[in-house]
Amino acid sequence: MSTIPSQEATSLHPEIIERIRGLMPKEEHILDLADLFKLFADSTRVRILFALTKAELCVYDLAALLGVSQSAVSHQLRLLRNAKLVKNRREGKIVYYSSDDYHVDIVMNIALEHLKEEKGSSAEDLE
Amino acid sequence: MSTIPSQEATSLHPEIIERIRGLMPKEEHILDLADLFKLFADSTRVRILFALTKAELCVYDLAALLGVSQSAVSHQLRLLRNAKLVKNRREGKIVYYSSDDYHVDIVMNIALEHLKEEKGSSAEDLE
DNA sequence: TTTTCATATGAATTATTGTTCATATGTTCA
DNA sequence: TGAACATATGAACAATAATTCATATGAAAA
C-alpha cells in the first residue's frame, strides 16, 4: 500500500494547490481520522455501537443479538474499547459494555440523514 | 465473511435482547451505514474530501496535492461520486470535482472532536 | 481445589480493498 | 483527420482486516 507511484502527476493549477496545501490537516490527524472511521466501517461494529447506545449489554447478549460468535464480538469490542467508543465494567463473571461517547450517536444520525437524501432523489422506500 | 458460526451464543438476558432487537435499524440500513463510513475509512479519501471542501479541483490537482497517481485518485473519486459525496463538472478536457454534501464537513469535525477528547486524557500535543 | 461459566486472545484462514499498470474514452487544438 | 492531453476503467497484485478455531484467563460456585 505504499510504493512510489511511477505515474506521477503534476498540478494544472499550482497556485490553488499551494493554497489548499496550507489548509490541509497534518498527515497524522488524517490518519487518526481514517482509523476512527474504520471502526464505523463494518456492519458488525455498527450494530454493536447501535445496540450499546440503547442498553448496557454483556458479550453473550451481543453475540446472541447479532447472531455472531462470542469470539468475533469480543475481538470487535476490543477495537471499540481501544478507541474509547465503548466502556465496560465487570460484575462477577459478566462484563457489561456500554457506549462511551456521545459523538457516536450524533455521527450515526447525520450519516443516516445523508443516506435518506441520497436515496431521496430516486424516490425509493425510506420508511 | 459469511459462514455459519459454530460457536453459537445464547443470550444471558433474553428479555433485554428482545427489547433491543425491536430498536435495531433494518439490516439493509446498517449495511448502507457501514458502506458510507467505509468511504471515510481511508486516508487518501479523507484527504480528497478535505481538499474538496476547500476548493473545486481537477483530478491532476488532487493527484499532485496528495502525491498519489492520477489513476488512484480517479478510482477513489468514482467511489465518492457514486455515494454522492462529491460532484463534478466538465470544462473542456478538465473535470472539476467538489464536495456535494454539507454533512461531510460536519461529520469530519465531530470526529476530530472525539479524537481531541480521546487524546486529551493523556494530555498529548493537539495543536 | 476443582469445575463451570463468561470473556479474552493468538494464529490461521478467508474476504475485502487500495494501488498499480496498461489501456480505453472523450475532448481540444493543430 | 491525427496528435496531445485529461480522465476513466479493467485486471492483477499486495496489503488489510474480519472471522473462526482453539485455548487461555479470571471469577464464582460446588
GROMACS .gro file of C-alpha atoms (C1' of nucleotides) in nm:
model
  314
    1MET     CA    1   0.000   0.000   0.000
    2SER     CA    2   0.300   0.228  -0.005
    3THR     CA    3   0.517   0.204  -0.313
    4ILE     CA    4   0.636   0.503  -0.510
    5PRO     CA    5   0.388   0.588  -0.782
    6SER     CA    6   0.560   0.582  -1.120
    7GLN     CA    7   0.265   0.756  -1.285
    8GLU     CA    8   0.342   1.083  -1.109
    9ALA     CA    9   0.117   1.381  -1.150
   10THR     CA   10   0.196   1.750  -1.184
   11SER     CA   11  -0.065   2.002  -1.093
   12LEU     CA   12  -0.255   2.201  -1.351
   13HIS     CA   13  -0.322   2.484  -1.107
   14PRO     CA   14  -0.011   2.516  -0.887
   15GLU     CA   15  -0.123   2.832  -0.708
   16ILE     CA   16  -0.450   2.682  -0.592
   17ILE     CA   17  -0.273   2.367  -0.485
   18GLU     CA   18  -0.035   2.566  -0.270
   19ARG     CA   19  -0.321   2.746  -0.101
   20ILE     CA   20  -0.503   2.419  -0.028
   21ARG     CA   21  -0.186   2.254   0.094
   22GLY     CA   22  -0.172   2.514   0.366
   23LEU     CA   23  -0.526   2.431   0.473
   24MET     CA   24  -0.485   2.056   0.494
   25PRO     CA   25  -0.469   1.894   0.838
   26LYS     CA   26  -0.149   1.728   0.946
   27GLU     CA   27  -0.093   1.385   0.799
   28GLU     CA   28  -0.103   1.240   1.149
   29HIS     CA   29  -0.454   1.375   1.207
   30ILE     CA   30  -0.574   1.248   0.873
   31LEU     CA   31  -0.457   0.900   0.965
   32ASP     CA   32  -0.627   0.920   1.301
   33LEU     CA   33  -0.949   1.028   1.134
   34ALA     CA   34  -0.939   0.743   0.886
   35ASP     CA   35  -0.865   0.497   1.165
   36LEU     CA   36  -1.158   0.624   1.363
   37PHE     CA   37  -1.394   0.589   1.068
   38LYS     CA   38  -1.265   0.240   1.002
   39LEU     CA   39  -1.438   0.146   1.323
   40PHE     CA   40  -1.772   0.254   1.178
   41ALA     CA   41  -1.699   0.082   0.851
   42ASP     CA   42  -1.807  -0.266   0.947
   43SER     CA   43  -2.166  -0.378   0.987
   44THR     CA   44  -2.095  -0.589   1.294
   45ARG     CA   45  -1.940  -0.295   1.473
   46VAL     CA   46  -2.215  -0.059   1.362
   47ARG     CA   47  -2.471  -0.293   1.511
   48ILE     CA   48  -2.271  -0.322   1.830
   49LEU     CA   49  -2.246   0.055   1.858
   50PHE     CA   50  -2.616   0.094   1.792
   51ALA     CA   51  -2.714  -0.163   2.049
   52LEU     CA   52  -2.486  -0.012   2.310
   53THR     CA   53  -2.642   0.330   2.276
   54LYS     CA   54  -2.970   0.163   2.376
   55ALA     CA   55  -2.859  -0.054   2.663
   56GLU     CA   56  -2.572  -0.191   2.861
   57LEU     CA   57  -2.506  -0.541   2.735
   58CYS     CA   58  -2.271  -0.827   2.804
   59VAL     CA   59  -2.070  -1.006   2.540
   60TYR     CA   60  -2.301  -1.304   2.520
   61ASP     CA   61  -2.604  -1.079   2.479
   62LEU     CA   62  -2.438  -0.901   2.191
   63ALA     CA   63  -2.337  -1.227   2.029
   64ALA     CA   64  -2.691  -1.357   2.054
   65LEU     CA   65  -2.844  -1.032   1.936
   66LEU     CA   66  -2.622  -1.010   1.630
   67GLY     CA   67  -2.602  -1.378   1.556
   68VAL     CA   68  -2.226  -1.390   1.550
   69SER     CA   69  -1.981  -1.585   1.764
   70GLN     CA   70  -1.873  -1.471   2.108
   71SER     CA   71  -1.517  -1.457   1.985
   72ALA     CA   72  -1.597  -1.228   1.696
   73VAL     CA   73  -1.785  -0.991   1.923
   74SER     CA   74  -1.505  -0.990   2.173
   75HIS     CA   75  -1.247  -0.907   1.909
   76GLN     CA   76  -1.456  -0.619   1.784
   77LEU     CA   77  -1.525  -0.489   2.132
   78ARG     CA   78  -1.155  -0.467   2.194
   79LEU     CA   79  -1.115  -0.237   1.895
   80LEU     CA   80  -1.403  -0.019   2.009
   81ARG     CA   81  -1.267  -0.012   2.361
   82ASN     CA   82  -0.921   0.093   2.245
   83ALA     CA   83  -1.075   0.384   2.059
   84LYS     CA   84  -1.277   0.475   2.367
   85LEU     CA   85  -1.606   0.441   2.185
   86VAL     CA   86  -1.732   0.188   2.438
   87LYS     CA   87  -1.653   0.124   2.802
   88ASN     CA   88  -1.703  -0.179   3.023
   89ARG     CA   89  -1.745  -0.275   3.384
   90ARG     CA   90  -1.717  -0.614   3.542
   91GLU     CA   91  -1.983  -0.761   3.768
   92GLY     CA   92  -1.869  -1.102   3.880
   93LYS     CA   93  -1.810  -1.314   3.574
   94ILE     CA   94  -2.002  -1.086   3.347
   95VAL     CA   95  -1.854  -0.786   3.169
   96TYR     CA   96  -2.107  -0.522   3.074
   97TYR     CA   97  -2.039  -0.295   2.779
   98SER     CA   98  -2.196   0.040   2.702
   99SER     CA   99  -2.144   0.341   2.480
  100ASP     CA  100  -1.871   0.573   2.598
  101ASP     CA  101  -1.913   0.859   2.358
  102TYR     CA  102  -2.199   1.085   2.276
  103HIS     CA  103  -2.046   1.163   1.938
  104VAL     CA  104  -2.128   0.815   1.818
  105ASP     CA  105  -2.499   0.879   1.830
  106ILE     CA  106  -2.461   1.213   1.655
  107VAL     CA  107  -2.241   1.083   1.376
  108MET     CA  108  -2.470   0.787   1.315
  109ASN     CA  109  -2.771   1.011   1.282
  110ILE     CA  110  -2.601   1.251   1.045
  111ALA     CA  111  -2.492   0.959   0.832
  112LEU     CA  112  -2.847   0.827   0.824
  113GLU     CA  113  -2.961   1.170   0.710
  114HIS     CA  114  -2.717   1.166   0.423
  115LEU     CA  115  -2.844   0.825   0.320
  116LYS     CA  116  -3.202   0.947   0.320
  117GLU     CA  117  -3.117   1.243   0.100
  118GLU     CA  118  -2.902   1.033  -0.127
  119LYS     CA  119  -3.181   0.785  -0.186
  120GLY     CA  120  -3.443   1.055  -0.180
  121SER     CA  121  -3.355   1.160  -0.532
  122SER     CA  122  -3.452   0.822  -0.669
  123ALA     CA  123  -3.768   0.829  -0.455
  124GLU     CA  124  -3.718   0.485  -0.307
  125ASP     CA  125  -3.872   0.343   0.009
  126LEU     CA  126  -3.719   0.505   0.316
  127GLU     CA  127  -3.965   0.434   0.597
  128MET     CA  128  -1.718  -1.333   0.564
  129SER     CA  129  -2.048  -1.515   0.589
  130THR     CA  130  -2.024  -1.869   0.715
  131ILE     CA  131  -2.240  -2.006   0.991
  132PRO     CA  132  -2.073  -1.958   1.328
  133SER     CA  133  -2.035  -2.293   1.501
  134GLN     CA  134  -1.958  -2.126   1.835
  135GLU     CA  135  -2.315  -2.006   1.870
  136ALA     CA  136  -2.416  -1.787   2.159
  137THR     CA  137  -2.731  -1.781   2.370
  138SER     CA  138  -2.829  -1.465   2.547
  139LEU     CA  139  -2.793  -1.424   2.920
  140HIS     CA  140  -3.068  -1.162   2.931
  141PRO     CA  141  -3.332  -1.268   2.675
  142GLU     CA  142  -3.587  -1.002   2.771
  143ILE     CA  143  -3.344  -0.715   2.723
  144ILE     CA  144  -3.227  -0.864   2.396
  145GLU     CA  145  -3.581  -0.877   2.266
  146ARG     CA  146  -3.635  -0.514   2.355
  147ILE     CA  147  -3.315  -0.406   2.182
  148ARG     CA  148  -3.393  -0.618   1.880
  149GLY     CA  149  -3.702  -0.409   1.829
  150LEU     CA  150  -3.497  -0.091   1.836
  151MET     CA  151  -3.232  -0.200   1.587
  152PRO     CA  152  -3.238  -0.048   1.239
  153LYS     CA  153  -3.310  -0.274   0.946
  154GLU     CA  154  -3.018  -0.483   0.832
  155GLU     CA  155  -3.026  -0.304   0.499
  156HIS     CA  156  -2.976   0.032   0.665
  157ILE     CA  157  -2.694  -0.099   0.880
  158LEU     CA  158  -2.514  -0.215   0.569
  159ASP     CA  159  -2.569   0.119   0.399
  160LEU     CA  160  -2.429   0.296   0.703
  161ALA     CA  161  -2.120   0.078   0.714
  162ASP     CA  162  -2.067   0.125   0.341
  163LEU     CA  163  -2.091   0.500   0.382
  164PHE     CA  164  -1.836   0.501   0.662
  165LYS     CA  165  -1.605   0.282   0.457
  166LEU     CA  166  -1.563   0.584   0.234
  167PHE     CA  167  -1.424   0.784   0.525
  168ALA     CA  168  -1.204   0.497   0.635
  169ASP     CA  169  -0.915   0.557   0.401
  170SER     CA  170  -0.662   0.834   0.436
  171THR     CA  171  -0.648   0.910   0.066
  172ARG     CA  172  -1.023   0.960   0.051
  173VAL     CA  173  -1.025   1.164   0.370
  174ARG     CA  174  -0.768   1.396   0.218
  175ILE     CA  175  -0.967   1.419  -0.103
  176LEU     CA  176  -1.282   1.504   0.088
  177PHE     CA  177  -1.099   1.761   0.294
  178ALA     CA  178  -0.946   1.928  -0.007
  179LEU     CA  179  -1.276   1.936  -0.191
  180THR     CA  180  -1.450   2.118   0.092
  181LYS     CA  181  -1.191   2.393   0.040
  182ALA     CA  182  -1.187   2.423  -0.336
  183GLU     CA  183  -1.301   2.282  -0.664
  184LEU     CA  184  -1.015   2.076  -0.802
  185CYS     CA  185  -0.939   1.863  -1.104
  186VAL     CA  186  -0.804   1.512  -1.091
  187TYR     CA  187  -0.448   1.612  -1.169
  188ASP     CA  188  -0.452   1.877  -0.898
  189LEU     CA  189  -0.566   1.623  -0.644
  190ALA     CA  190  -0.306   1.373  -0.755
  191ALA     CA  191  -0.033   1.635  -0.722
  192LEU     CA  192  -0.163   1.762  -0.390
  193LEU     CA  193  -0.178   1.416  -0.235
  194GLY     CA  194   0.125   1.273  -0.405
  195VAL     CA  195  -0.055   0.973  -0.547
  196SER     CA  196  -0.110   0.859  -0.904
  197GLN     CA  197  -0.382   1.001  -1.125
  198SER     CA  198  -0.528   0.654  -1.155
  199ALA     CA  199  -0.556   0.604  -0.782
  200VAL     CA  200  -0.730   0.938  -0.739
  201SER     CA  201  -0.966   0.864  -1.021
  202HIS     CA  202  -1.064   0.529  -0.875
  203GLN     CA  203  -1.134   0.687  -0.539
  204LEU     CA  204  -1.329   0.974  -0.690
  205ARG     CA  205  -1.558   0.725  -0.856
  206LEU     CA  206  -1.645   0.574  -0.519
  207LEU     CA  207  -1.710   0.917  -0.369
  208ARG     CA  208  -1.916   1.016  -0.670
  209ASN     CA  209  -2.130   0.703  -0.650
  210ALA     CA  210  -2.208   0.784  -0.289
  211LYS     CA  211  -2.290   1.141  -0.386
  212LEU     CA  212  -2.029   1.284  -0.154
  213VAL     CA  213  -1.863   1.469  -0.439
  214LYS     CA  214  -1.988   1.603  -0.768
  215ASN     CA  215  -1.811   1.700  -1.087
  216ARG     CA  216  -1.849   1.919  -1.389
  217ARG     CA  217  -1.661   1.908  -1.712
  218GLU     CA  218  -1.495   2.213  -1.864
  219GLY     CA  219  -1.329   2.111  -2.186
  220LYS     CA  220  -1.083   1.836  -2.115
  221ILE     CA  221  -1.077   1.908  -1.747
  222VAL     CA  222  -1.318   1.760  -1.494
  223TYR     CA  223  -1.359   1.965  -1.179
  224TYR     CA  224  -1.460   1.793  -0.858
  225SER     CA  225  -1.610   1.949  -0.549
  226SER     CA  226  -1.787   1.850  -0.231
  227ASP     CA  227  -2.151   1.761  -0.279
  228ASP     CA  228  -2.262   1.720   0.077
  229TYR     CA  229  -2.260   1.953   0.371
  230HIS     CA  230  -2.274   1.654   0.608
  231VAL     CA  231  -1.918   1.566   0.520
  232ASP     CA  232  -1.782   1.875   0.685
  233ILE     CA  233  -1.996   1.822   0.994
  234VAL     CA  234  -1.904   1.458   1.037
  235MET     CA  235  -1.536   1.531   0.993
  236ASN     CA  236  -1.544   1.798   1.259
  237ILE     CA  237  -1.731   1.582   1.507
  238ALA     CA  238  -1.480   1.307   1.451
  239LEU     CA  239  -1.194   1.547   1.512
  240GLU     CA  240  -1.360   1.647   1.837
  241HIS     CA  241  -1.375   1.290   1.951
  242LEU     CA  242  -1.007   1.249   1.873
  243LYS     CA  243  -0.922   1.558   2.075
  244GLU     CA  244  -1.113   1.431   2.376
  245GLU     CA  245  -0.975   1.083   2.340
  246LYS     CA  246  -0.619   1.208   2.338
  247GLY     CA  247  -0.698   1.480   2.586
  248SER     CA  248  -0.691   1.227   2.867
  249SER     CA  249  -0.328   1.151   2.801
  250ALA     CA  250  -0.257   1.525   2.764
  251GLU     CA  251  -0.068   1.493   2.440
  252ASP     CA  252   0.002   1.764   2.183
  253LEU     CA  253  -0.314   1.855   1.998
  254GLU     CA  254  -0.243   2.195   1.847
  255DT     C1'  255  -0.946  -2.701   4.483
  256DT     C1'  256  -1.188  -2.847   4.106
  257DT     C1'  257  -1.549  -2.739   3.786
  258DT     C1'  258  -1.812  -2.429   3.538
  259DC     C1'  259  -1.909  -2.017   3.321
  260DA     C1'  260  -1.804  -1.556   3.078
  261DT     C1'  261  -1.473  -1.332   2.835
  262DA     C1'  262  -1.021  -1.256   2.600
  263DT     C1'  263  -0.673  -1.356   2.274
  264DG     C1'  264  -0.326  -1.579   1.926
  265DA     C1'  265  -0.276  -1.792   1.486
  266DA     C1'  266  -0.460  -1.923   1.059
  267DT     C1'  267  -0.780  -1.851   0.702
  268DT     C1'  268  -1.069  -1.603   0.401
  269DA     C1'  269  -1.254  -1.187   0.225
  270DT     C1'  270  -1.207  -0.727   0.104
  271DT     C1'  271  -0.993  -0.332  -0.065
  272DG     C1'  272  -0.634   0.017  -0.243
  273DT     C1'  273  -0.294   0.081  -0.576
  274DT     C1'  274  -0.056  -0.012  -0.996
  275DC     C1'  275  -0.002  -0.088  -1.484
  276DA     C1'  276  -0.189  -0.082  -1.921
  277DT     C1'  277  -0.518   0.090  -2.194
  278DA     C1'  278  -0.966   0.296  -2.323
  279DT     C1'  279  -1.263   0.706  -2.362
  280DG     C1'  280  -1.352   1.170  -2.459
  281DT     C1'  281  -1.206   1.650  -2.564
  282DT     C1'  282  -0.929   2.012  -2.778
  283DC     C1'  283  -0.613   2.203  -3.092
  284DA     C1'  284  -0.302   2.180  -3.493
  285DT     C1'  285  -0.809   1.380  -3.955
  286DG     C1'  286  -0.449   1.299  -3.615
  287DA     C1'  287  -0.171   1.425  -3.214
  288DA     C1'  288  -0.184   1.560  -2.742
  289DC     C1'  289  -0.394   1.585  -2.316
  290DA     C1'  290  -0.715   1.483  -1.904
  291DT     C1'  291  -0.969   1.139  -1.711
  292DA     C1'  292  -1.173   0.668  -1.653
  293DT     C1'  293  -1.153   0.182  -1.604
  294DG     C1'  294  -1.031  -0.341  -1.601
  295DA     C1'  295  -0.732  -0.688  -1.425
  296DA     C1'  296  -0.375  -0.827  -1.122
  297DC     C1'  297  -0.133  -0.780  -0.707
  298DA     C1'  298  -0.034  -0.651  -0.238
  299DA     C1'  299  -0.189  -0.527   0.190
  300DT     C1'  300  -0.561  -0.524   0.547
  301DA     C1'  301  -0.886  -0.680   0.814
  302DA     C1'  302  -1.288  -0.990   0.990
  303DT     C1'  303  -1.395  -1.433   1.141
  304DT     C1'  304  -1.301  -1.892   1.303
  305DC     C1'  305  -1.100  -2.237   1.598
  306DA     C1'  306  -0.853  -2.350   1.985
  307DT     C1'  307  -0.721  -2.220   2.406
  308DA     C1'  308  -0.604  -1.901   2.788
  309DT     C1'  309  -0.754  -1.604   3.172
  310DG     C1'  310  -1.036  -1.477   3.554
  311DA     C1'  311  -1.434  -1.517   3.861
  312DA     C1'  312  -1.782  -1.782   4.111
  313DA     C1'  313  -1.998  -2.189   4.278
  314DA     C1'  314  -1.982  -2.666   4.411
   0.00000   0.00000   0.00000
